[in-house]
Coordinates of C-alpha atoms and ligand atoms in Angstrom, one line a residue:
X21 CA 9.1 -24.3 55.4
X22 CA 10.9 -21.6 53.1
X23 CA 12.1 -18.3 53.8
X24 CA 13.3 -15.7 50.6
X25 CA 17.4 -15.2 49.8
X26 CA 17.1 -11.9 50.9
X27 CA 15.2 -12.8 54.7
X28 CA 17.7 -15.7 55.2
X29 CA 20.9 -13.2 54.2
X30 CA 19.8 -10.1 56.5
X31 CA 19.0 -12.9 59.9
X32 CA 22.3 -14.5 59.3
X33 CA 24.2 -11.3 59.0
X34 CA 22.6 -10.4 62.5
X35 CA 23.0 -13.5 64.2
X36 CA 27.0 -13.7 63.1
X37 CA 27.4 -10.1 63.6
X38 CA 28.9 -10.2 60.3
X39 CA 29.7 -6.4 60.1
X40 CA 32.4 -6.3 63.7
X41 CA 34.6 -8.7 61.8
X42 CA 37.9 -7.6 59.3
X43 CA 38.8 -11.4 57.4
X44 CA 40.5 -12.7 54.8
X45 CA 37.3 -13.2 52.3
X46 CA 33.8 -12.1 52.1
X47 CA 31.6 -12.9 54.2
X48 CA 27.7 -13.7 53.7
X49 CA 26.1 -14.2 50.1
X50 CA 29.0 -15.4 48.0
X51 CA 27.0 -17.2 45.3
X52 CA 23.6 -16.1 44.5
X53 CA 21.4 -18.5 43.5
X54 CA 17.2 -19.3 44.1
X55 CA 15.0 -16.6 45.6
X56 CA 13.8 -19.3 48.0
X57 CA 15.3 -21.4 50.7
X58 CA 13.8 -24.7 52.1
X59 CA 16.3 -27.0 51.6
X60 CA 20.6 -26.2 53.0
X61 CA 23.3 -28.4 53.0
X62 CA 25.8 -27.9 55.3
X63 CA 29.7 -28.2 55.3
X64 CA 32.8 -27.5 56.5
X65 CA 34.1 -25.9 52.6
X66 CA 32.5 -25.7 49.6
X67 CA 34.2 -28.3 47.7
X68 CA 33.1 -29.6 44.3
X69 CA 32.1 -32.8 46.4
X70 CA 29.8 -30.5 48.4
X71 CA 28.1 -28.8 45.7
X72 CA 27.4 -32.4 44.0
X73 CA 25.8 -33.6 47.2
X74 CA 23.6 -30.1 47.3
X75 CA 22.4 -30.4 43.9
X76 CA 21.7 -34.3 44.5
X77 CA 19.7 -33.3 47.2
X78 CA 18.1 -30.4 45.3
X79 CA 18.9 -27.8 47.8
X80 CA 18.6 -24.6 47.0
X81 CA 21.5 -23.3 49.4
X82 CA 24.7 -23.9 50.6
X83 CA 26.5 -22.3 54.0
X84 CA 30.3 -23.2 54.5
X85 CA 33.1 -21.9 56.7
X86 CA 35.2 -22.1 54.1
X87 CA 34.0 -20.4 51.1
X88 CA 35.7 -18.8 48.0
X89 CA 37.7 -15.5 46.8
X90 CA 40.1 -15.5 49.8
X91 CA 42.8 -12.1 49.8
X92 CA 45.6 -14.0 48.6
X93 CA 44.2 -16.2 46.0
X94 CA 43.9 -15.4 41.8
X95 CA 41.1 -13.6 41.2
X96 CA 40.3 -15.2 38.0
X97 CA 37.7 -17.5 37.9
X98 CA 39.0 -20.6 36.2
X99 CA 40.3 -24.1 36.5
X100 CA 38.8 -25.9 40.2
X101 CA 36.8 -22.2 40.8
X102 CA 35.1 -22.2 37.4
X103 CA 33.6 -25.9 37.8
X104 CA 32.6 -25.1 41.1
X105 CA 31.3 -21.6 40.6
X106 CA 29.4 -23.0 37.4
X107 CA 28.0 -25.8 39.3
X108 CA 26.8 -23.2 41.7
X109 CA 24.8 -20.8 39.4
X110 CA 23.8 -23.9 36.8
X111 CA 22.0 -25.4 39.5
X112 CA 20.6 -22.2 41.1
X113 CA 22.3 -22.9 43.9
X114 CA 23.4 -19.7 46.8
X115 CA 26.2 -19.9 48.2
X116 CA 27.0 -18.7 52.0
X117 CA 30.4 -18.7 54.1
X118 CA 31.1 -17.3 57.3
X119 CA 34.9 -17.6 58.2
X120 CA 35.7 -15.7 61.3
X121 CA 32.3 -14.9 62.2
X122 CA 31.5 -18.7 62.5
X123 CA 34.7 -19.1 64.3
X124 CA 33.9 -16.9 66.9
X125 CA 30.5 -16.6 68.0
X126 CA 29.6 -17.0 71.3
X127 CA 27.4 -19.5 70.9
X128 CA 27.2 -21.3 67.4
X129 CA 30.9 -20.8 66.9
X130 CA 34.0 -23.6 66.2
X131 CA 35.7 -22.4 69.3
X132 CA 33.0 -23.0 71.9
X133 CA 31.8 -25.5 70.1
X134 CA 35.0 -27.7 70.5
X135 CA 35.0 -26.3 74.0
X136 CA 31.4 -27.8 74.6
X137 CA 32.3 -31.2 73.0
X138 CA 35.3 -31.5 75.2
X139 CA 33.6 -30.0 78.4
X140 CA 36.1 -27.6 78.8
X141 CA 35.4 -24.2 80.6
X142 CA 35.9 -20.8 78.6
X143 CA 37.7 -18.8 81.0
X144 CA 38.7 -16.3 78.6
X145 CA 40.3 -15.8 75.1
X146 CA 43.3 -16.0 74.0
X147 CA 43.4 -12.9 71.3
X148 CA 41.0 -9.6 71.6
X149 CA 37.9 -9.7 73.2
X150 CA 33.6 -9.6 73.4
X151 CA 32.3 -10.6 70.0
X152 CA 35.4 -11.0 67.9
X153 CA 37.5 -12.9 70.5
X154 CA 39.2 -15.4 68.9
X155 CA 40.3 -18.8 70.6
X156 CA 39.4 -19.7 74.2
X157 CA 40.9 -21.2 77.4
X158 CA 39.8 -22.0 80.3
X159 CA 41.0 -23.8 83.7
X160 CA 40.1 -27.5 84.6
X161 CA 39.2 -28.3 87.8
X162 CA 41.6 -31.4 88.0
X163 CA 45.1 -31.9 86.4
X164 CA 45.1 -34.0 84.0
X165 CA 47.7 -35.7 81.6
X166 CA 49.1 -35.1 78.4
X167 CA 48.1 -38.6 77.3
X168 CA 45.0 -37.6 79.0
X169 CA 44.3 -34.9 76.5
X170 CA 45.3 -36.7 73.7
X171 CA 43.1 -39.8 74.1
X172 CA 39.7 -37.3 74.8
X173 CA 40.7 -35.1 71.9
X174 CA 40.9 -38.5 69.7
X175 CA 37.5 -40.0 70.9
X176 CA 35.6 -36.7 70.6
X177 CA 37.2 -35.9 67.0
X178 CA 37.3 -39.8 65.5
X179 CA 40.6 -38.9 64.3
X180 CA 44.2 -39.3 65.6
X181 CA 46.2 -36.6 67.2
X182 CA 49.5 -35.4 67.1
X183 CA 50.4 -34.6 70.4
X184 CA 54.1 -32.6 71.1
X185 CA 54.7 -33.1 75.1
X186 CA 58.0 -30.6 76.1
X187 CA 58.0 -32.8 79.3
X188 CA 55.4 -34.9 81.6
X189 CA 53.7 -31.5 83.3
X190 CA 50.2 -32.0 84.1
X191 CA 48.1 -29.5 82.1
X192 CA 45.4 -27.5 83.9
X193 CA 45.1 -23.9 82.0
X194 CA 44.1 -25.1 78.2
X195 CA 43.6 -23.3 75.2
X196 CA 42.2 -23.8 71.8
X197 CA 41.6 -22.2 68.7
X198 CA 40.2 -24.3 65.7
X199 CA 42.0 -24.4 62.0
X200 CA 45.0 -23.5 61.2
X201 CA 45.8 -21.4 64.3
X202 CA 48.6 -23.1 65.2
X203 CA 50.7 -19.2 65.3
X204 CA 48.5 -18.5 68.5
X205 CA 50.6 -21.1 70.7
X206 CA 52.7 -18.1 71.0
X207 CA 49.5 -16.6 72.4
X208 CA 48.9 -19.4 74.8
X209 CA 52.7 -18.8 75.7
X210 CA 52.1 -15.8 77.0
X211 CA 48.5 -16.6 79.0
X212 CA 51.0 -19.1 80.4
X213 CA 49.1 -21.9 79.9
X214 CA 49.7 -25.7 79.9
X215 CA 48.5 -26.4 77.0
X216 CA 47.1 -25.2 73.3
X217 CA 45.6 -27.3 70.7
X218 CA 44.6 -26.3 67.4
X219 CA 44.1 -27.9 63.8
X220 CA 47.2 -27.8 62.0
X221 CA 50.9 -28.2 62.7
X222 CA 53.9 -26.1 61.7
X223 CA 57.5 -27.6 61.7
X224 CA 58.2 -24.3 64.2
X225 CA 55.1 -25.0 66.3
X226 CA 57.4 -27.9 68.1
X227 CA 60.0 -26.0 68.9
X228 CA 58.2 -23.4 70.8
X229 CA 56.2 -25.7 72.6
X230 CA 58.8 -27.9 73.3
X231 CA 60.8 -24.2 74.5
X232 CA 58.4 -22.7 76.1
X233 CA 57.2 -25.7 77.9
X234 CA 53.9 -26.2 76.7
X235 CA 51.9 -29.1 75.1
X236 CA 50.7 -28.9 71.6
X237 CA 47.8 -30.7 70.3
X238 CA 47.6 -30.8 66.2
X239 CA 44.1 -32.4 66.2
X240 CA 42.8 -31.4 62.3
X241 CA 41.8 -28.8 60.6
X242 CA 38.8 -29.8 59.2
X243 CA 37.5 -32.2 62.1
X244 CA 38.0 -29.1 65.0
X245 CA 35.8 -26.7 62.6
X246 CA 32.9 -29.2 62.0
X247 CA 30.9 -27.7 65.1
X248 CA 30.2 -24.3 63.5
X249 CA 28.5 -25.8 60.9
X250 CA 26.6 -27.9 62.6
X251 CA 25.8 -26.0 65.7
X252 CA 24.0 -23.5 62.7
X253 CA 22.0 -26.1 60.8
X254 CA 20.1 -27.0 63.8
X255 CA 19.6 -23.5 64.7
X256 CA 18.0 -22.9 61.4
X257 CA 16.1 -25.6 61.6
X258 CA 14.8 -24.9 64.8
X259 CA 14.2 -20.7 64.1
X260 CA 12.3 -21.4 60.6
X261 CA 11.7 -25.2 60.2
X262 CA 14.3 -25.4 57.0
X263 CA 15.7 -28.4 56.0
X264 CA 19.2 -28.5 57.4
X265 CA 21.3 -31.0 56.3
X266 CA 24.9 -31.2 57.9
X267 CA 27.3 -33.3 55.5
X268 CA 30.9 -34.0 56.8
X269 CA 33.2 -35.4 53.8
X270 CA 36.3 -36.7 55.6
X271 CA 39.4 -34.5 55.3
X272 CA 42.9 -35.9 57.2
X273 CA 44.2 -32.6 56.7
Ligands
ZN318 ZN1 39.5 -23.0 58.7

């Protein structure tokens, strides 16, 4: 099946309720490329490694979480952003990102996604509310262990994880947020929860963990937002019979 540039754009601004979020970069059409769609790749950021595997594949789109012309960066497009851009538009390829929106939706986002791949309950979030919620916890029905935590997060992600444990106290109230949210542990601090994982670790994340008397789970960046992504291609393939093709290049950070 295909489906037009312009049919694909205005379903997957609805279906991320694109227009509730404020973020750091635009979201939707980044890139424009072909007038029709049959074949997407799929991928945590738009790297020059992803846009060679989406032209290899002849794919006339791509849809990241992380995409380009973030607030803070230079606006001029040279250097790493020229290749890539250029590699974009040479191969008439569009290019879609959806940061926040992707993080937080209900259903297809990274947070309930990781939630769902841990079997975690959502109990509530830990910052705002309804639609643009960001990060969840919820309440286990047993206690469980540090170590506990640690080992489930490491089989579920394929990765190793850095665990910060202010004492042996069993965690029950948990709370996520994927990325580089580790500044929301001092959200999770005052939920009073147990424990808070996120992506990425900051040398004053331990010391308010290990303060406060919470756990801290530093469990990647890249491998906690992979479930966006992926939760969406299969979505798409399933509402318009595209070709949907996930592809995860490894990223320790
Ligand atoms: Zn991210």
């Amino acid at each position: 099946m295909a489906i037009s540039r312009q049919q694909l754009n205005d379903y997957l601004q609805q279906l991320l309720q694109v227009s509730l979020f404020k973020d750091y970069c635009p979201n939707g059409l980044q890139v424009e490329g072909a007038e029709n769609v049959s074949k997407i790749v799929l991928g945590v950021t738009a790297s020059q490694a992803l846009i060679d595997k989406a032209v290899s594949v002849e794919a006339q789109a791509i849809i990241v979480h992380h995409g380009y012309f973030w607030r803070s960066e230079p606006e001029a497009i040279v250097g790493m952003k020229q290749r890539r851009i250029k590699s974009l538009l040479v191969n008439d390829i569009n290019l879609w990102a959806y940061h926040l929106p992707l993080d937080c939706h209900a259903e297809l986002g990274n947070n309930p996604q990781l939630g769902l791949l841990l079997g975690w309950p959502v109990t509530g979030y830990l910052t705002g509310d309804g639609p643009t919620g960001l990060g969840l916890w919820g309440e286990l029905t047993e206690s469980v262990s540090g170590g506990q935590v640690q080992h489930q997060l490491q089989e579920a992600l394929g990765r190793s994880v850095l665990h910060v444990a202010p004492d042996d106290r069993p965690i029950r109230r948990i709370g996520w947020c994927t990325g580089g949210a580790q500044g929301y542990i001092d959200k999770a601090v005052e939920l009073g929860l147990d424990a808070y994982v996120s992506g990425e670790i900051s040398e004053s994340t331990v010391h308010t963990a290990r303060e406060n008397g919470i756990h801290y789970f530093a469990a990647g960046h890249h491998a906690t937002e992979r479930g966006g992504v992926q939760a969406l291609a299969q979505h798409l393939n399933e509402k318009f019979a595209l070709d949907c093709e996930f592809v995860d290049l490894d990223n320790p950070a």
